N, CA, C and O atoms as a Tripos MOL2 file, in Angstrom:
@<TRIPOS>MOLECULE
protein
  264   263    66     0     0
PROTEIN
NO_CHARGES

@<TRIPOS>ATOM
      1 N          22.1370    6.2850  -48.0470 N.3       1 UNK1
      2 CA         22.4110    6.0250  -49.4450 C.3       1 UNK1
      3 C          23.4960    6.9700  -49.9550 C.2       1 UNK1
      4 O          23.8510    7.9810  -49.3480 O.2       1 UNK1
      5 N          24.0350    6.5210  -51.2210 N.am      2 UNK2
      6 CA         25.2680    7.5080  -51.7250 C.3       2 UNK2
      7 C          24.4150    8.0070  -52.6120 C.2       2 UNK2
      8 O          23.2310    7.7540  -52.8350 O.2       2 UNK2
      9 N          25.3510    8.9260  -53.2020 N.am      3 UNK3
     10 CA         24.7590    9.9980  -54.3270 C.3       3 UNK3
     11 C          24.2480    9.6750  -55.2400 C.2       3 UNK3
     12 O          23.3650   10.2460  -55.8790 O.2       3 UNK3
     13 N          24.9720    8.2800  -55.4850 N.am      4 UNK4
     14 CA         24.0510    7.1910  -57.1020 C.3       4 UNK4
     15 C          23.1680    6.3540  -56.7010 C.2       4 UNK4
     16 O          23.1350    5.2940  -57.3260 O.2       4 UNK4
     17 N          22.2230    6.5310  -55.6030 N.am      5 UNK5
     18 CA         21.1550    6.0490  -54.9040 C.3       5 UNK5
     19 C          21.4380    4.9500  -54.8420 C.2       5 UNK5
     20 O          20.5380    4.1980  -55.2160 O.2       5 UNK5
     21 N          22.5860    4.3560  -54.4300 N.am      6 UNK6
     22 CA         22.7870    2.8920  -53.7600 C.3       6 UNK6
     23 C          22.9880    2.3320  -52.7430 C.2       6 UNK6
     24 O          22.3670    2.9710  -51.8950 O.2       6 UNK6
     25 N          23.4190    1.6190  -52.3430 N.am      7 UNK7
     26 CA         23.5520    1.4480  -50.5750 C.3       7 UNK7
     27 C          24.9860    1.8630  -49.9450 C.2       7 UNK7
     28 O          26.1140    2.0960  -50.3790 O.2       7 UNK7
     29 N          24.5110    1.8390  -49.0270 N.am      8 UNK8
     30 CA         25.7290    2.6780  -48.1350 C.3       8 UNK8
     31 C          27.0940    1.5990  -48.3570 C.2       8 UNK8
     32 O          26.7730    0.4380  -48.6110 O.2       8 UNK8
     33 N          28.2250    1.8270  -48.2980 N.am      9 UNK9
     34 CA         29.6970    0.7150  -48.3600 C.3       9 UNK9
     35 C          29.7850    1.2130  -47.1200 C.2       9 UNK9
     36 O          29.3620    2.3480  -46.8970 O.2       9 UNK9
     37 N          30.4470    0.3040  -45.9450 N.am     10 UNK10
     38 CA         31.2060    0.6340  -45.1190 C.3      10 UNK10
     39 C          32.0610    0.0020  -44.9090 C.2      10 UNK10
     40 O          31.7050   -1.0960  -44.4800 O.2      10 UNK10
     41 N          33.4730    0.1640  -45.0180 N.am     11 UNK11
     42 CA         34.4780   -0.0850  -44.7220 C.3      11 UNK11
     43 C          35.3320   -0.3390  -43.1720 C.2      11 UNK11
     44 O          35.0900    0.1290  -42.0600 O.2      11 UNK11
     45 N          36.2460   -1.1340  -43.5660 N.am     12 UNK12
     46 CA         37.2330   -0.9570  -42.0740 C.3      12 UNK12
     47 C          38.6540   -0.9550  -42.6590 C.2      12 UNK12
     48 O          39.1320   -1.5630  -43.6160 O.2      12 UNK12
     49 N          39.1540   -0.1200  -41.8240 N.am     13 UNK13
     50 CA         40.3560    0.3370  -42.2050 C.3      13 UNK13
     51 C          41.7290   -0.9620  -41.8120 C.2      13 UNK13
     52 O          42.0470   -1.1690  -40.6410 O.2      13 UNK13
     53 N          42.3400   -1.6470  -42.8780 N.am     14 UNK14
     54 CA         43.4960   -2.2250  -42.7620 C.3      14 UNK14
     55 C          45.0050   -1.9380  -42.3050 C.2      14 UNK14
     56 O          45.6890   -2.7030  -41.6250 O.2      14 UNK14
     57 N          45.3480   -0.8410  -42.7450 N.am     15 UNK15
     58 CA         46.8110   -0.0540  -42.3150 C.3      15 UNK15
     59 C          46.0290    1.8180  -42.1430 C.2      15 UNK15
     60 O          45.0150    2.3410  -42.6060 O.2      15 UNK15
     61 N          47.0550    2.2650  -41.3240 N.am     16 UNK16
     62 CA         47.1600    3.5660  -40.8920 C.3      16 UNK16
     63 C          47.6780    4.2000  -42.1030 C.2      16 UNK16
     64 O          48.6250    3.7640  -42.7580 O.2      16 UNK16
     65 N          46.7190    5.6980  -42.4760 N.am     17 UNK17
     66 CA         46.6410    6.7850  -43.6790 C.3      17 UNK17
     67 C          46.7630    8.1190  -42.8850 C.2      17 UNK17
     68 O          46.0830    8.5640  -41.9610 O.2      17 UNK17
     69 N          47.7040    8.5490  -43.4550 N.am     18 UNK18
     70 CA         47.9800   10.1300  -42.8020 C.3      18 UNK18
     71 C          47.8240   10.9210  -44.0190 C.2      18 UNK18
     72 O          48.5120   10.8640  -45.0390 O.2      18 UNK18
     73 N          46.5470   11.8690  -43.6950 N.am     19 UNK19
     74 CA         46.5970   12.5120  -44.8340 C.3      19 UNK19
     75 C          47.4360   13.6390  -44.9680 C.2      19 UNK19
     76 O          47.9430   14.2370  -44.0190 O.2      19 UNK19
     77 N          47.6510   14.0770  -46.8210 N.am     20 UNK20
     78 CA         48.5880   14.8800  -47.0910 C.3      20 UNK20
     79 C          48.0390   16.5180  -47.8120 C.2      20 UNK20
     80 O          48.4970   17.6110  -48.1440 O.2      20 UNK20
     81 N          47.1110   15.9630  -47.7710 N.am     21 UNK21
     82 CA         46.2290   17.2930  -48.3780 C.3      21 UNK21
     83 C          45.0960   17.6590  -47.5410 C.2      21 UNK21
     84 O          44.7540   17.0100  -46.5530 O.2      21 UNK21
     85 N          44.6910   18.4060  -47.8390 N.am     22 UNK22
     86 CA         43.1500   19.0490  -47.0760 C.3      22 UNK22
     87 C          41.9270   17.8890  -47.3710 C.2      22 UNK22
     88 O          41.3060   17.4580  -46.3990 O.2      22 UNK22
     89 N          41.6080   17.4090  -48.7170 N.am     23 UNK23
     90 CA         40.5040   17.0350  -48.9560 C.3      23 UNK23
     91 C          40.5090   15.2080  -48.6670 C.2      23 UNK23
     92 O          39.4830   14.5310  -48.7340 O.2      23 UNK23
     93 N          41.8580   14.6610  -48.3530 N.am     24 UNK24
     94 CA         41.9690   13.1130  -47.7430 C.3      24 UNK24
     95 C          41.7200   13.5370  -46.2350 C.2      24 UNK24
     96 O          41.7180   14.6090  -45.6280 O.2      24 UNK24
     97 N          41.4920   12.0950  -45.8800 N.am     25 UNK25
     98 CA         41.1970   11.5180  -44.6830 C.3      25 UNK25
     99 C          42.2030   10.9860  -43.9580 C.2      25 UNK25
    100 O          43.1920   10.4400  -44.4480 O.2      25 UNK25
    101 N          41.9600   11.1430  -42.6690 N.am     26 UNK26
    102 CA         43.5130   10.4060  -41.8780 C.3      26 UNK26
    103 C          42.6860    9.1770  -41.4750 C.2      26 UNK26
    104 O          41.4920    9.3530  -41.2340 O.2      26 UNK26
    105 N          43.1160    8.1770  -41.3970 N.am     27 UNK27
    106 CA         42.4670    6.6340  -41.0700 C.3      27 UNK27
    107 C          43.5280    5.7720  -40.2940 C.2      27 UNK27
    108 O          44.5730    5.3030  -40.7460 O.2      27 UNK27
    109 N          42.9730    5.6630  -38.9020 N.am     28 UNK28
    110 CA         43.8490    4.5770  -38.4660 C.3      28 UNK28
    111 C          43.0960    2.9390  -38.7450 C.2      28 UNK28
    112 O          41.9420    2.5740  -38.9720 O.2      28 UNK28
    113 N          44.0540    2.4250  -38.6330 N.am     29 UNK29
    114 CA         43.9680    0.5270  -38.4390 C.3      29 UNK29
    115 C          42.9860    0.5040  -37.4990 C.2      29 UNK29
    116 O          43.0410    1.0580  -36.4020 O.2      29 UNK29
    117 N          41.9200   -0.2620  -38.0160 N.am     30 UNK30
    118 CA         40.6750   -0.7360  -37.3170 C.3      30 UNK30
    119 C          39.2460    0.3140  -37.5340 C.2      30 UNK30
    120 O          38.0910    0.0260  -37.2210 O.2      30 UNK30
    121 N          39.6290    1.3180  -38.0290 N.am     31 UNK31
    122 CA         38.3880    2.4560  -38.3320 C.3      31 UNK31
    123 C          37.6950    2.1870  -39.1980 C.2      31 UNK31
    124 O          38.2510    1.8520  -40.2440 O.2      31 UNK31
    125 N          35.9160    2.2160  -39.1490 N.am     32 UNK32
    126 CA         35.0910    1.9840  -39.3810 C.3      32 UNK32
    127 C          34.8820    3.1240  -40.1910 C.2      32 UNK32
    128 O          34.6320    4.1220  -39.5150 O.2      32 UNK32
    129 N          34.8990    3.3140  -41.4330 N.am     33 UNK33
    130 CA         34.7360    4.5320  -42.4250 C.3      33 UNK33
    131 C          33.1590    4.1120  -43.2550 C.2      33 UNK33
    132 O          32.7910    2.9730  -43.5400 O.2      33 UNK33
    133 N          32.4410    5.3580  -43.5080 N.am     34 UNK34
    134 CA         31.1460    5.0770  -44.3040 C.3      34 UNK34
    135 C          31.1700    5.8330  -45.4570 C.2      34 UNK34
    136 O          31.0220    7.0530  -45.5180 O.2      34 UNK34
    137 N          31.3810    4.9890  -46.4630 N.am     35 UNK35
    138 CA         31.9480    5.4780  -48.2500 C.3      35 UNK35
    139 C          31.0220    6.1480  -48.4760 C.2      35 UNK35
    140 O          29.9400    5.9710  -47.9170 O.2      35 UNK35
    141 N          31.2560    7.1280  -49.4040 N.am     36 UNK36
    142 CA         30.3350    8.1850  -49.8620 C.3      36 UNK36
    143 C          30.5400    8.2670  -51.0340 C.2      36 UNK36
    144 O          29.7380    8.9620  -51.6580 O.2      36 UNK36
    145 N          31.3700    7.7850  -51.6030 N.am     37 UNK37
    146 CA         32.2530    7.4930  -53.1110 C.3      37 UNK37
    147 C          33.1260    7.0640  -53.1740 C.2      37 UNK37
    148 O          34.1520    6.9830  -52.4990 O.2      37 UNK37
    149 N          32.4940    6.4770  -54.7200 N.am     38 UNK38
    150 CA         33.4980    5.2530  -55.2970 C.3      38 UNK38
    151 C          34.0740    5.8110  -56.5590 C.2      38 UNK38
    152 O          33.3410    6.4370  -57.3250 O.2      38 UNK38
    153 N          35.6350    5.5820  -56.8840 N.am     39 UNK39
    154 CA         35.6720    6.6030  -57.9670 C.3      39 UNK39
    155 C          37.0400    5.4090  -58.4560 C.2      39 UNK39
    156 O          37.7320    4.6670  -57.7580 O.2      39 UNK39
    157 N          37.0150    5.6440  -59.8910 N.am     40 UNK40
    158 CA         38.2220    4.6570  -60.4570 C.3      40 UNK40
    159 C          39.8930    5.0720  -60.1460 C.2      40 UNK40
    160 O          40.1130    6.2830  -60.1720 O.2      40 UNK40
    161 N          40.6340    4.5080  -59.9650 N.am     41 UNK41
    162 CA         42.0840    5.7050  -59.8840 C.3      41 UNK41
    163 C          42.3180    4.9630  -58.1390 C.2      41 UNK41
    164 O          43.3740    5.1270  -57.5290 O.2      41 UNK41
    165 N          40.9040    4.0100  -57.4430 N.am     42 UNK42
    166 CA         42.0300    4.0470  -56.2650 C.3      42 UNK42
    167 C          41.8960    4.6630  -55.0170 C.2      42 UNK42
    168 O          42.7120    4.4460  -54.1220 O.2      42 UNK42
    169 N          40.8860    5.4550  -54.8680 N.am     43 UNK43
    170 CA         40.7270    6.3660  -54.2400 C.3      43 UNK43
    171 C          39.1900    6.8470  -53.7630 C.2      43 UNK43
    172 O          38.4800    7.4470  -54.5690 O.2      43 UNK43
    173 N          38.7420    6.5650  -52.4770 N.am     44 UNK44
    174 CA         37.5020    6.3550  -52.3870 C.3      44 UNK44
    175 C          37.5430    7.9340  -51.4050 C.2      44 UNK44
    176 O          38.4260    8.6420  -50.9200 O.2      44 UNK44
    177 N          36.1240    7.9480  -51.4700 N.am     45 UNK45
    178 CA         35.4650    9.6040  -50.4310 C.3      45 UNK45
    179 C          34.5790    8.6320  -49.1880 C.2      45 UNK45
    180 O          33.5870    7.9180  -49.3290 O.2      45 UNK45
    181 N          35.5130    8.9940  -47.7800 N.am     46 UNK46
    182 CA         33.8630    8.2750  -46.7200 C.3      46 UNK46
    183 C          34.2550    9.4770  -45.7970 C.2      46 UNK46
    184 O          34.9090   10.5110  -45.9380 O.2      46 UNK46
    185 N          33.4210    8.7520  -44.5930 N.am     47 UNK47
    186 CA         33.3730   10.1230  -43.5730 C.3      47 UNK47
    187 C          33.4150    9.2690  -42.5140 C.2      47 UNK47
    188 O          32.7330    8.2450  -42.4970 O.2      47 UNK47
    189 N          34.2380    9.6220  -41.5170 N.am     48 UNK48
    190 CA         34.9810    8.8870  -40.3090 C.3      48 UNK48
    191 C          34.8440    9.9130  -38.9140 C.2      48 UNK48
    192 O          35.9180   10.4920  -38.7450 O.2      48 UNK48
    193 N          34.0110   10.2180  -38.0730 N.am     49 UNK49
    194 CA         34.2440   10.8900  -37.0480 C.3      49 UNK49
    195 C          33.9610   12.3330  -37.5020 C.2      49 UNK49
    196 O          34.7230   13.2900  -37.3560 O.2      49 UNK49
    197 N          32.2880   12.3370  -38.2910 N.am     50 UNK50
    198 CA         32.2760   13.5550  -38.9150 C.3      50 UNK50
    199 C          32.8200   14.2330  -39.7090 C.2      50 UNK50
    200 O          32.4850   15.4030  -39.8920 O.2      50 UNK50
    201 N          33.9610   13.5420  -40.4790 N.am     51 UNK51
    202 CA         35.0560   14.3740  -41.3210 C.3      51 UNK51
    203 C          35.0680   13.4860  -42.3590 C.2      51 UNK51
    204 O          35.3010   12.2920  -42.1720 O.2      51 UNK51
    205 N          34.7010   14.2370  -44.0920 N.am     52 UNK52
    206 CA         34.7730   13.6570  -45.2510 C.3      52 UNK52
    207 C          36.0730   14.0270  -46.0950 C.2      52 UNK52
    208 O          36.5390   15.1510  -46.2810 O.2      52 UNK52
    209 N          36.3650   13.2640  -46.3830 N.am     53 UNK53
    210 CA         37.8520   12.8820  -47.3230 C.3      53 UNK53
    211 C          37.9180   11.5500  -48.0420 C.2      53 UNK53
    212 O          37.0850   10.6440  -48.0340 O.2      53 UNK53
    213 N          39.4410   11.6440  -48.8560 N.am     54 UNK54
    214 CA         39.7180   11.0180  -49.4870 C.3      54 UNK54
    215 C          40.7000    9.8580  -49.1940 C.2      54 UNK54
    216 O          41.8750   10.0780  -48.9020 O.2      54 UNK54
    217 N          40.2310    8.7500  -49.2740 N.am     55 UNK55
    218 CA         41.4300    7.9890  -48.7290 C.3      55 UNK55
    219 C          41.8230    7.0380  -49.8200 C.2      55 UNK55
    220 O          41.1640    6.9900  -50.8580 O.2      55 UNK55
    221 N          42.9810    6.2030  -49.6010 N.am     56 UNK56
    222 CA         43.5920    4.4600  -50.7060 C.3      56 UNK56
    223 C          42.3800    3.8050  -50.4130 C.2      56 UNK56
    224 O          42.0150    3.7370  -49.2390 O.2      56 UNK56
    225 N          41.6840    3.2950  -51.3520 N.am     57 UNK57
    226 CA         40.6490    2.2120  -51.3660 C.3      57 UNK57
    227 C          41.4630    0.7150  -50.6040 C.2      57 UNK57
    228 O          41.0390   -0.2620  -49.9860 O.2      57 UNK57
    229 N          42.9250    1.2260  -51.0840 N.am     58 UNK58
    230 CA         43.4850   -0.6770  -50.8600 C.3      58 UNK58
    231 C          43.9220   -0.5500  -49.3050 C.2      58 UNK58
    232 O          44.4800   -1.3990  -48.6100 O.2      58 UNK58
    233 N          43.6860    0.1880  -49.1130 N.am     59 UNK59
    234 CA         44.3690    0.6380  -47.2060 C.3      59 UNK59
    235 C          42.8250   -0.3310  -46.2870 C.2      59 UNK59
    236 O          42.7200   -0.3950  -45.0620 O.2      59 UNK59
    237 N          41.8860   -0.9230  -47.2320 N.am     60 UNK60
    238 CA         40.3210   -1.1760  -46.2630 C.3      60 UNK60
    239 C          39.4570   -2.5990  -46.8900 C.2      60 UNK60
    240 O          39.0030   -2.8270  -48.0110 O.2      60 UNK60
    241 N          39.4620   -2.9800  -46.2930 N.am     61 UNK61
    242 CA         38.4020   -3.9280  -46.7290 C.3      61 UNK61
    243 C          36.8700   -3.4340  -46.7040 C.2      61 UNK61
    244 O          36.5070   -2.4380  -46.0780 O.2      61 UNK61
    245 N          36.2970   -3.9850  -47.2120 N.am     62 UNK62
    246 CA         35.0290   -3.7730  -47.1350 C.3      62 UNK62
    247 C          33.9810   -4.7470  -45.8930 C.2      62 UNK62
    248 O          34.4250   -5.8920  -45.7970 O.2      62 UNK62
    249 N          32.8560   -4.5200  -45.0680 N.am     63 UNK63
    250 CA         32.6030   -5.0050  -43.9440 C.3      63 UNK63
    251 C          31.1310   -4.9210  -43.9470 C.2      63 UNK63
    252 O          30.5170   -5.2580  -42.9350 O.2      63 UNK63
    253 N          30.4710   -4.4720  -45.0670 N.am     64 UNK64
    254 CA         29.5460   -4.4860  -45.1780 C.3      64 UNK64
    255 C          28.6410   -3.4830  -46.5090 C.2      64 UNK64
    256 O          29.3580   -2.6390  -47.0470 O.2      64 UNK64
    257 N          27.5960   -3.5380  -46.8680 N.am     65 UNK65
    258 CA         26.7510   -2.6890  -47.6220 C.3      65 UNK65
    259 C          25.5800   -2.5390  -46.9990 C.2      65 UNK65
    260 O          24.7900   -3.4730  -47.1360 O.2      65 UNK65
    261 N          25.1840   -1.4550  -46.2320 N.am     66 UNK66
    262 CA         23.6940   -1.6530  -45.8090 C.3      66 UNK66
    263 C          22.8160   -0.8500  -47.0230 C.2      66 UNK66
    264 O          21.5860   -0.8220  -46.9790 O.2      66 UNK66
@<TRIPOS>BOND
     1     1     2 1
     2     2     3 1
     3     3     4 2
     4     3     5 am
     5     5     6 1
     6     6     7 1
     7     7     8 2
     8     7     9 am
     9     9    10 1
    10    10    11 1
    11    11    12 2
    12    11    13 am
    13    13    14 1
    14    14    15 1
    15    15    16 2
    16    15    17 am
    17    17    18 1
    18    18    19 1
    19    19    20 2
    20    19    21 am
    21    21    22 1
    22    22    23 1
    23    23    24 2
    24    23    25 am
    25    25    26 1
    26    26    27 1
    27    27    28 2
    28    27    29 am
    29    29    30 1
    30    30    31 1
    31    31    32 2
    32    31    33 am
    33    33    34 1
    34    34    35 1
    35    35    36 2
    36    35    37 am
    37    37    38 1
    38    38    39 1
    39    39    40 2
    40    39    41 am
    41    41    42 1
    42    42    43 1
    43    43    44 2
    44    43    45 am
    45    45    46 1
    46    46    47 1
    47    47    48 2
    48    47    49 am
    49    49    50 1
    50    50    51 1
    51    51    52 2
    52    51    53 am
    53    53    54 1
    54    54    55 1
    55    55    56 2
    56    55    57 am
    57    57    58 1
    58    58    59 1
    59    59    60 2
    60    59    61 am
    61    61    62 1
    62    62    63 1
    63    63    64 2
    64    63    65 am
    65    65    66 1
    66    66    67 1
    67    67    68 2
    68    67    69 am
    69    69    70 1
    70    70    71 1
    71    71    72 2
    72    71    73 am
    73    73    74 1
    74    74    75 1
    75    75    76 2
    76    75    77 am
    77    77    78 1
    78    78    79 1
    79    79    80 2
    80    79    81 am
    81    81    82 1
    82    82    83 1
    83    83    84 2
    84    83    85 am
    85    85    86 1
    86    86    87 1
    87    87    88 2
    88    87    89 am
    89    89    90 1
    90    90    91 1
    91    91    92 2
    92    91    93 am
    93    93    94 1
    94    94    95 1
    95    95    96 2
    96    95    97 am
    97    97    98 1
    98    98    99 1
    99    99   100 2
   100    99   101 am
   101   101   102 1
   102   102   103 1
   103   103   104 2
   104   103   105 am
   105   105   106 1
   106   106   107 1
   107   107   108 2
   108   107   109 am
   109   109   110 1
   110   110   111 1
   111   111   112 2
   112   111   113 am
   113   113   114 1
   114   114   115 1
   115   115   116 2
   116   115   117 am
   117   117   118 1
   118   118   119 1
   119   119   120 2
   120   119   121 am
   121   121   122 1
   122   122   123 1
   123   123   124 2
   124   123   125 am
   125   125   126 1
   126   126   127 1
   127   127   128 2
   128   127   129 am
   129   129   130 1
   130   130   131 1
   131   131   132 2
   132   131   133 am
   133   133   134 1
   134   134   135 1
   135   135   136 2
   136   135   137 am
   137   137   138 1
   138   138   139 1
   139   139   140 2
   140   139   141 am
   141   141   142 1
   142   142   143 1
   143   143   144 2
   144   143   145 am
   145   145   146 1
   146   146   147 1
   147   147   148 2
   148   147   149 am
   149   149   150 1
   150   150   151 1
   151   151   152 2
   152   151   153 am
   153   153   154 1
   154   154   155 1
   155   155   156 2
   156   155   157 am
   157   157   158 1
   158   158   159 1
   159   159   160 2
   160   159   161 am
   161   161   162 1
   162   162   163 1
   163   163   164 2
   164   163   165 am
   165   165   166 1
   166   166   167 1
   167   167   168 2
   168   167   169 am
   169   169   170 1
   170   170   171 1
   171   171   172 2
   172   171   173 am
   173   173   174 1
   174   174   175 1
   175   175   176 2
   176   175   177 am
   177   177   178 1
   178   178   179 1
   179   179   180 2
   180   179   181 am
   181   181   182 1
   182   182   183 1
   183   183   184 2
   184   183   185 am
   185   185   186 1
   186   186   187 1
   187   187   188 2
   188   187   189 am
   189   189   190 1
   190   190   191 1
   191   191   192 2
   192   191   193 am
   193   193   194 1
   194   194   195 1
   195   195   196 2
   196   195   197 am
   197   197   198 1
   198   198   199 1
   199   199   200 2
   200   199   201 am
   201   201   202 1
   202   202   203 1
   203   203   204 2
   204   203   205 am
   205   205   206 1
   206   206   207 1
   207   207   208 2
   208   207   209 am
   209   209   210 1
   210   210   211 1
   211   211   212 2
   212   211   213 am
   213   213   214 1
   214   214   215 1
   215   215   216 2
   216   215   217 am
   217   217   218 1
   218   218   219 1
   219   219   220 2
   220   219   221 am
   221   221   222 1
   222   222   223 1
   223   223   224 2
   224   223   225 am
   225   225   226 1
   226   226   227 1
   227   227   228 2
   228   227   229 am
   229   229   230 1
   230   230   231 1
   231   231   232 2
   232   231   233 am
   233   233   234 1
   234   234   235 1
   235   235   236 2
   236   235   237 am
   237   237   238 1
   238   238   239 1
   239   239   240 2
   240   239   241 am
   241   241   242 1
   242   242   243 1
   243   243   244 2
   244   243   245 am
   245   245   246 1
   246   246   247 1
   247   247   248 2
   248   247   249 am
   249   249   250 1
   250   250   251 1
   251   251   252 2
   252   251   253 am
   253   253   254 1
   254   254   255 1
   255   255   256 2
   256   255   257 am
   257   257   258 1
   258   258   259 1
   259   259   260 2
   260   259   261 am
   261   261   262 1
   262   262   263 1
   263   263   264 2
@<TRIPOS>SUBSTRUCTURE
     1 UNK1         2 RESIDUE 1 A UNK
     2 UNK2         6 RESIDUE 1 A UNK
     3 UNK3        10 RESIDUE 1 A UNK
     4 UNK4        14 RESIDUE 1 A UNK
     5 UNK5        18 RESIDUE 1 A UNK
     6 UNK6        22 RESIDUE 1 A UNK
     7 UNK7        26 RESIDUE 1 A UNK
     8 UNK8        30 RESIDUE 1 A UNK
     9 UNK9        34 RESIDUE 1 A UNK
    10 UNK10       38 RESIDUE 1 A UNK
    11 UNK11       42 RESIDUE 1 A UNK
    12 UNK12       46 RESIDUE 1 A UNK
    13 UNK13       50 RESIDUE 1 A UNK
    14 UNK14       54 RESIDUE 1 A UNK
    15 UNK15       58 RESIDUE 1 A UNK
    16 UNK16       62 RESIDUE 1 A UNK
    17 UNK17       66 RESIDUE 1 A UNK
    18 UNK18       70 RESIDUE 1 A UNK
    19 UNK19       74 RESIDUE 1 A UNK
    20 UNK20       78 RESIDUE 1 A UNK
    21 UNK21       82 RESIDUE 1 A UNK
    22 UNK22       86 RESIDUE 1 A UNK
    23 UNK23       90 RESIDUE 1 A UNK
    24 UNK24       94 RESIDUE 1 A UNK
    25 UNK25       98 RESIDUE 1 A UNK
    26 UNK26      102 RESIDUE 1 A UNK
    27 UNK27      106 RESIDUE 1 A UNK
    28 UNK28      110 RESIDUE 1 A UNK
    29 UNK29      114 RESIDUE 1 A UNK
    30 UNK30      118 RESIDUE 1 A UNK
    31 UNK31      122 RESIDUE 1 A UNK
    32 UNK32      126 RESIDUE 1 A UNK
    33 UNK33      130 RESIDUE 1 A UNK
    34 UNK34      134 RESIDUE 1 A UNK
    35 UNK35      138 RESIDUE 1 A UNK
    36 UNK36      142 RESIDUE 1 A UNK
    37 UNK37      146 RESIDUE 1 A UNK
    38 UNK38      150 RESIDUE 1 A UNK
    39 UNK39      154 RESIDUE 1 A UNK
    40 UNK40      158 RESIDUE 1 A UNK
    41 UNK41      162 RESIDUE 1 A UNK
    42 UNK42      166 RESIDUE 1 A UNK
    43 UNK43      170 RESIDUE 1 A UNK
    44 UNK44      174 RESIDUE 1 A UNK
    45 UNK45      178 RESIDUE 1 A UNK
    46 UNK46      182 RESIDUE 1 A UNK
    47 UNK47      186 RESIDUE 1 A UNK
    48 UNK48      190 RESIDUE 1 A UNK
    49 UNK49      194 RESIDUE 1 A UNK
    50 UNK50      198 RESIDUE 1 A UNK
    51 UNK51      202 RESIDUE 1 A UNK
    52 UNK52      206 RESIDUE 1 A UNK
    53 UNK53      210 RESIDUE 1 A UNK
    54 UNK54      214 RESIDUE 1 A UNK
    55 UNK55      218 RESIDUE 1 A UNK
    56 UNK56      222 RESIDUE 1 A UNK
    57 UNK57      226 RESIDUE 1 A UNK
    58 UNK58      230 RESIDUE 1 A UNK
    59 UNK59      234 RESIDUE 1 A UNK
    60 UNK60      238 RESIDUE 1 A UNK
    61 UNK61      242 RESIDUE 1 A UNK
    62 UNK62      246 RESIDUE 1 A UNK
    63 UNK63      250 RESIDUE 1 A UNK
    64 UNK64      254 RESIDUE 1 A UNK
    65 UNK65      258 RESIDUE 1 A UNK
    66 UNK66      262 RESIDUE 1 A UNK
């Protein structure tokens, strides 16, 4: 569950994200990311290979809610 006790988002990644700061996420094309937040502005929080950041919401489709 996320922090606002709802169900998990998991995403898959559409285009390749190189992050530019410390607190984004690097995401290649085809990565399976598990959202941890949803925030307005564009910009979602998941965790990919043990590592939480920030990535483009529009870089992913969505692939599921468990």
């Amino acid at each position: 569950m996320t922090e606002n006790g709802s169900h998990q988002l998991v995403v898959k990644a559409r285009f390749n994200f190189k992050q530019t700061n410390e607190d984004e996420l690097s995401v290649n094309k085809g990565d399976i990311i598990y959202v941890t937040r949803v925030e307005e502005g564009g910009w979602w929080e998941g965790t990919l290979n043990g590592k939480t950041g920030w990535f483009p919401s529009n870089y992913v489709r969505e692939i599921k809610s468990t």
